[in-house]
GROMACS .gro file of C-alpha atoms in nm:
model
  255
    1MET     CA    1   0.004  -0.034  -0.001
    2GLN     CA    2   0.148   0.320  -0.115
    3THR     CA    3   0.039   0.629   0.173
    4ASN     CA    4   0.190   0.939   0.017
    5THR     CA    5   0.065   1.290   0.031
    6ASP     CA    6  -0.105   1.209  -0.311
    7THR     CA    7  -0.319   0.893  -0.231
    8VAL     CA    8  -0.691   0.851  -0.357
    9LEU     CA    9  -0.929   0.660  -0.114
   10ILE     CA   10  -1.141   0.407  -0.305
   11THR     CA   11  -1.542   0.396  -0.193
   12ARG     CA   12  -1.656   0.274  -0.464
   13PRO     CA   13  -1.796  -0.145  -0.430
   14ALA     CA   14  -1.499  -0.361  -0.500
   15GLU     CA   15  -1.475  -0.486  -0.886
   16ASP     CA   16  -1.556  -0.120  -0.980
   17ALA     CA   17  -1.282  -0.016  -0.705
   18LEU     CA   18  -1.004  -0.209  -0.905
   19LYS     CA   19  -1.061  -0.049  -1.222
   20LEU     CA   20  -1.073   0.227  -1.127
   21GLN     CA   21  -0.757   0.234  -0.903
   22GLY     CA   22  -0.555   0.028  -1.180
   23ILE     CA   23  -0.671   0.312  -1.410
   24LEU     CA   24  -0.524   0.578  -1.131
   25GLU     CA   25  -0.168   0.399  -1.111
   26ALA     CA   26  -0.148   0.380  -1.453
   27LYS     CA   27  -0.150   0.738  -1.430
   28GLY     CA   28   0.131   0.764  -1.121
   29ILE     CA   29  -0.133   0.831  -0.888
   30PRO     CA   30  -0.118   0.578  -0.606
   31SER     CA   31  -0.471   0.510  -0.422
   32MET     CA   32  -0.596   0.232  -0.131
   33ILE     CA   33  -0.965   0.087  -0.180
   34ALA     CA   34  -1.171   0.064   0.060
   35PRO     CA   35  -1.531  -0.053  -0.035
   36MET     CA   36  -1.818   0.125   0.148
   37ILE     CA   37  -2.099  -0.025  -0.041
   38LYS     CA   38  -2.161  -0.386  -0.212
   39LEU     CA   39  -2.409  -0.459  -0.467
   40SER     CA   40  -2.617  -0.782  -0.444
   41LEU     CA   41  -2.934  -0.875  -0.649
   42VAL     CA   42  -3.231  -0.873  -0.489
   43GLU     CA   43  -3.394  -1.224  -0.284
   44ASP     CA   44  -3.729  -1.165  -0.459
   45LEU     CA   45  -3.753  -1.154  -0.816
   46ARG     CA   46  -4.142  -1.177  -0.859
   47PRO     CA   47  -4.142  -0.797  -0.924
   48ILE     CA   48  -3.952  -0.839  -1.234
   49LYS     CA   49  -4.044  -1.115  -1.328
   50GLU     CA   50  -4.388  -1.024  -1.341
   51GLN     CA   51  -4.311  -0.721  -1.589
   52LEU     CA   52  -4.065  -0.940  -1.815
   53ASN     CA   53  -4.395  -1.140  -1.848
   54GLN     CA   54  -4.591  -0.836  -1.982
   55ILE     CA   55  -4.255  -0.694  -2.143
   56GLU     CA   56  -4.456  -0.663  -2.461
   57LYS     CA   57  -4.639  -0.363  -2.327
   58TYR     CA   58  -4.282  -0.156  -2.273
   59ASP     CA   59  -4.149   0.136  -2.470
   60TRP     CA   60  -3.856   0.244  -2.350
   61ILE     CA   61  -3.631   0.051  -2.084
   62ILE     CA   62  -3.414   0.334  -1.870
   63PHE     CA   63  -3.091   0.227  -1.711
   64THR     CA   64  -2.941   0.490  -1.467
   65SER     CA   65  -2.583   0.257  -1.421
   66PRO     CA   66  -2.374   0.003  -1.575
   67ASN     CA   67  -2.434  -0.200  -1.254
   68SER     CA   68  -2.885  -0.133  -1.297
   69VAL     CA   69  -2.795  -0.258  -1.687
   70ALA     CA   70  -2.526  -0.579  -1.537
   71PHE     CA   71  -2.795  -0.655  -1.280
   72PHE     CA   72  -3.071  -0.696  -1.517
   73PHE     CA   73  -2.937  -0.884  -1.805
   74GLU     CA   74  -2.808  -1.165  -1.543
   75ILE     CA   75  -3.173  -1.201  -1.490
   76ILE     CA   76  -3.275  -1.209  -1.852
   77GLU     CA   77  -3.052  -1.431  -1.917
   78SER     CA   78  -3.168  -1.696  -1.623
   79GLU     CA   79  -3.544  -1.602  -1.740
   80LYS     CA   80  -3.439  -1.666  -2.157
   81VAL     CA   81  -3.641  -1.355  -2.249
   82LYS     CA   82  -3.483  -1.221  -2.578
   83LEU     CA   83  -3.555  -0.833  -2.602
   84TYR     CA   84  -3.452  -0.886  -2.968
   85PHE     CA   85  -3.816  -1.023  -3.055
   86PHE     CA   86  -3.940  -0.682  -2.958
   87PRO     CA   87  -3.779  -0.498  -3.233
   88ASN     CA   88  -3.951  -0.080  -3.121
   89LEU     CA   89  -3.839  -0.147  -2.725
   90LYS     CA   90  -3.579   0.122  -2.702
   91PHE     CA   91  -3.369   0.184  -2.437
   92ALA     CA   92  -3.137   0.468  -2.279
   93THR     CA   93  -2.916   0.514  -2.057
   94VAL     CA   94  -2.718   0.749  -1.809
   95GLY     CA   95  -2.398   0.822  -1.920
   96GLU     CA   96  -2.075   0.640  -2.109
   97LYS     CA   97  -2.012   0.387  -1.923
   98THR     CA   98  -2.435   0.269  -1.881
   99LYS     CA   99  -2.448   0.324  -2.285
  100MET     CA  100  -2.084   0.106  -2.300
  101LYS     CA  101  -2.194  -0.101  -2.070
  102LEU     CA  102  -2.549  -0.181  -2.220
  103GLU     CA  103  -2.330  -0.245  -2.618
  104GLU     CA  104  -2.106  -0.472  -2.489
  105ILE     CA  105  -2.410  -0.681  -2.446
  106GLY     CA  106  -2.530  -0.603  -2.778
  107TYR     CA  107  -2.763  -0.353  -2.732
  108ARG     CA  108  -2.794   0.010  -2.919
  109THR     CA  109  -2.882   0.303  -2.697
  110ASN     CA  110  -3.121   0.520  -2.844
  111PHE     CA  111  -3.138   0.772  -2.559
  112VAL     CA  112  -2.811   0.933  -2.400
  113PRO     CA  113  -2.884   1.254  -2.226
  114ILE     CA  114  -2.647   1.478  -2.267
  115LYS     CA  115  -2.504   1.614  -1.868
  116PHE     CA  116  -2.471   1.215  -1.777
  117THR     CA  117  -2.797   1.289  -1.479
  118ALA     CA  118  -3.105   1.112  -1.445
  119LYS     CA  119  -3.285   1.466  -1.431
  120VAL     CA  120  -3.191   1.597  -1.701
  121LEU     CA  121  -3.263   1.253  -1.905
  122ALA     CA  122  -3.624   1.260  -1.780
  123GLU     CA  123  -3.611   1.597  -1.887
  124ASN     CA  124  -3.501   1.537  -2.255
  125ILE     CA  125  -3.578   1.169  -2.357
  126HIS     CA  126  -3.818   1.214  -2.653
  127GLU     CA  127  -4.176   1.082  -2.739
  128ILE     CA  128  -4.237   0.968  -2.382
  129GLU     CA  129  -4.564   1.098  -2.395
  130GLY     CA  130  -4.815   0.807  -2.330
  131LYS     CA  131  -4.532   0.552  -2.336
  132HIS     CA  132  -4.505   0.285  -2.036
  133ILE     CA  133  -4.107   0.300  -1.917
  134LEU     CA  134  -3.972  -0.002  -1.699
  135ILE     CA  135  -3.656   0.126  -1.496
  136PRO     CA  136  -3.514  -0.176  -1.347
  137THR     CA  137  -3.287  -0.014  -1.041
  138SER     CA  138  -3.152  -0.040  -0.680
  139ASN     CA  139  -3.297   0.011  -0.369
  140LEU     CA  140  -3.181   0.330  -0.328
  141SER     CA  141  -3.077   0.535  -0.641
  142ASN     CA  142  -3.214   0.832  -0.610
  143LYS     CA  143  -3.590   0.829  -0.785
  144ASP     CA  144  -3.627   1.223  -0.815
  145TYR     CA  145  -3.670   1.189  -1.147
  146ILE     CA  146  -3.976   1.000  -1.202
  147LYS     CA  147  -4.172   1.268  -1.121
  148ILE     CA  148  -4.077   1.481  -1.420
  149LEU     CA  149  -4.120   1.156  -1.640
  150GLU     CA  150  -4.511   1.137  -1.471
  151GLU     CA  151  -4.529   1.494  -1.550
  152ARG     CA  152  -4.440   1.469  -1.895
  153GLY     CA  153  -4.731   1.200  -1.933
  154ALA     CA  154  -4.527   0.911  -1.887
  155HIS     CA  155  -4.576   0.589  -1.724
  156PRO     CA  156  -4.281   0.511  -1.581
  157LYS     CA  157  -4.254   0.167  -1.337
  158VAL     CA  158  -3.935   0.152  -1.117
  159ILE     CA  159  -3.874  -0.242  -1.021
  160THR     CA  160  -3.564  -0.268  -0.725
  161ILE     CA  161  -3.329  -0.531  -0.879
  162TYR     CA  162  -3.062  -0.474  -0.688
  163HIS     CA  163  -2.949  -0.415  -0.346
  164ASN     CA  164  -2.698  -0.130  -0.202
  165LEU     CA  165  -2.598  -0.226   0.124
  166ASP     CA  166  -2.313  -0.087   0.359
  167ASN     CA  167  -1.996  -0.322   0.329
  168LYS     CA  168  -1.846  -0.333   0.692
  169ILE     CA  169  -1.472  -0.244   0.680
  170ASP     CA  170  -1.243  -0.490   0.923
  171GLU     CA  171  -1.105  -0.269   1.178
  172SER     CA  172  -0.749  -0.329   0.998
  173THR     CA  173  -0.822  -0.201   0.653
  174LEU     CA  174  -1.029   0.096   0.897
  175ASN     CA  175  -0.663   0.142   1.103
  176LYS     CA  176  -0.457   0.183   0.814
  177VAL     CA  177  -0.757   0.460   0.613
  178LYS     CA  178  -0.740   0.626   0.885
  179LYS     CA  179  -0.355   0.635   0.997
  180SER     CA  180  -0.276   0.677   0.551
  181ASN     CA  181  -0.139   1.057   0.436
  182LEU     CA  182  -0.480   1.043   0.196
  183LYS     CA  183  -0.499   1.366  -0.016
  184TYR     CA  184  -0.804   1.290  -0.221
  185ILE     CA  185  -1.117   1.058  -0.100
  186THR     CA  186  -1.394   0.998  -0.454
  187PHE     CA  187  -1.768   0.928  -0.320
  188CYS     CA  188  -1.921   0.765  -0.684
  189SER     CA  189  -2.250   0.780  -0.487
  190GLY     CA  190  -2.456   0.877  -0.153
  191SER     CA  191  -2.481   0.559   0.007
  192ALA     CA  192  -2.111   0.554  -0.033
  193ILE     CA  193  -2.078   0.904   0.190
  194HIS     CA  194  -2.389   0.739   0.427
  195SER     CA  195  -2.116   0.424   0.478
  196PHE     CA  196  -1.852   0.648   0.594
  197VAL     CA  197  -1.984   0.864   0.762
  198ARG     CA  198  -2.110   0.553   0.965
  199GLN     CA  199  -1.789   0.415   0.938
  200LEU     CA  200  -1.508   0.666   1.021
  201ARG     CA  201  -1.590   0.853   1.306
  202PRO     CA  202  -1.534   1.126   1.384
  203VAL     CA  203  -1.601   1.215   0.992
  204GLY     CA  204  -1.498   1.621   1.021
  205ASP     CA  205  -1.170   1.539   1.154
  206PHE     CA  206  -1.084   1.208   0.928
  207LEU     CA  207  -1.132   1.461   0.646
  208VAL     CA  208  -0.920   1.790   0.756
  209GLY     CA  209  -0.647   1.803   0.489
  210LYS     CA  210  -0.837   1.574   0.299
  211LYS     CA  211  -1.015   1.687  -0.059
  212VAL     CA  212  -1.362   1.506  -0.171
  213ILE     CA  213  -1.450   1.479  -0.474
  214THR     CA  214  -1.809   1.328  -0.599
  215ILE     CA  215  -1.936   1.157  -0.892
  216GLY     CA  216  -2.206   1.423  -0.966
  217PRO     CA  217  -2.481   1.614  -0.865
  218SER     CA  218  -2.686   1.327  -0.690
  219THR     CA  219  -2.385   1.221  -0.511
  220SER     CA  220  -2.267   1.617  -0.390
  221LYS     CA  221  -2.652   1.672  -0.302
  222VAL     CA  222  -2.586   1.382  -0.024
  223ALA     CA  223  -2.252   1.528   0.073
  224LYS     CA  224  -2.373   1.905   0.151
  225GLU     CA  225  -2.635   1.706   0.380
  226LEU     CA  226  -2.431   1.540   0.581
  227LYS     CA  227  -2.224   1.857   0.621
  228ILE     CA  228  -1.968   1.755   0.395
  229LYS     CA  229  -1.745   1.996   0.167
  230VAL     CA  230  -1.737   1.883  -0.155
  231ASP     CA  231  -1.406   1.991  -0.319
  232PHE     CA  232  -1.430   1.884  -0.672
  233GLU     CA  233  -1.761   1.760  -0.853
  234ALA     CA  234  -1.638   1.544  -1.171
  235LYS     CA  235  -1.719   1.650  -1.543
  236PRO     CA  236  -1.796   1.447  -1.668
  237HIS     CA  237  -1.965   1.280  -1.419
  238THR     CA  238  -1.789   0.942  -1.405
  239GLU     CA  239  -1.505   0.824  -1.327
  240ASP     CA  240  -1.288   0.986  -1.643
  241GLY     CA  241  -1.423   1.310  -1.461
  242ILE     CA  242  -1.288   1.259  -1.122
  243ILE     CA  243  -0.958   1.099  -1.268
  244GLU     CA  244  -0.968   1.486  -1.453
  245ALA     CA  245  -1.042   1.638  -1.102
  246ILE     CA  246  -0.712   1.509  -0.982
  247LEU     CA  247  -0.493   1.581  -1.261
  248ASN     CA  248  -0.660   1.934  -1.253
  249ASN     CA  249  -0.541   2.016  -0.859
  250LYS     CA  250  -0.241   1.857  -0.934
  251ILE     CA  251  -0.138   2.106  -1.172
  252ASN     CA  252  -0.322   2.357  -0.996
  253GLU     CA  253  -0.063   2.322  -0.683
  254GLN     CA  254   0.238   2.317  -0.905
  255THR     CA  255   0.173   2.655  -1.053
   0.00000   0.00000   0.00000
């Protein structure tokens, strides 16, 4: 583990964290991982199975994260549902990473908002009046945008297909985090911030001298609600935006 003053703390789920760590370290930026959340498929699949049994009624499926794509198609595969039998079904995705995940599986995205947020998607997605929209998501995802879809005349159906849970960090890892000379702390979800606050009390003392970077507006909103100062918000709202924020900060400090 590297502990110099430029070290980045990654709080994403383990698999995603390893990917981000690899990108950071390829750019010479040391990091350590402390996954604050873990993801798991819901035990009761009856609600999503019920919708899959009437998938022909849906006009759109909206995915707000790569994880929603991954879990949805895990269910699709287990249920042997063939979406290509429904050529009029369209897909909308929030963000380039979500779009890429969908394309990896073999489906084309019909709409991606200019800004990578669900709110902007809901405000700008086309031809939705009177349309039925399936939204597979997590138990903790921000659902404020659903009202926008309804106000625009759509009929959204939100189904929880995976759980976003606290990941209890072992004492050894927590002690390493507390003793490390961290400079940046990255958050990619509000739930990661909640878990972080619960596990690193008093969080205010721990954050002294460190830069907090969030992936986007909804994550920043949670941070501010919990009295955590956000130093940088990723632009674009992706891992690339997080890395760019770190690199720009390093450049600014050198000038």
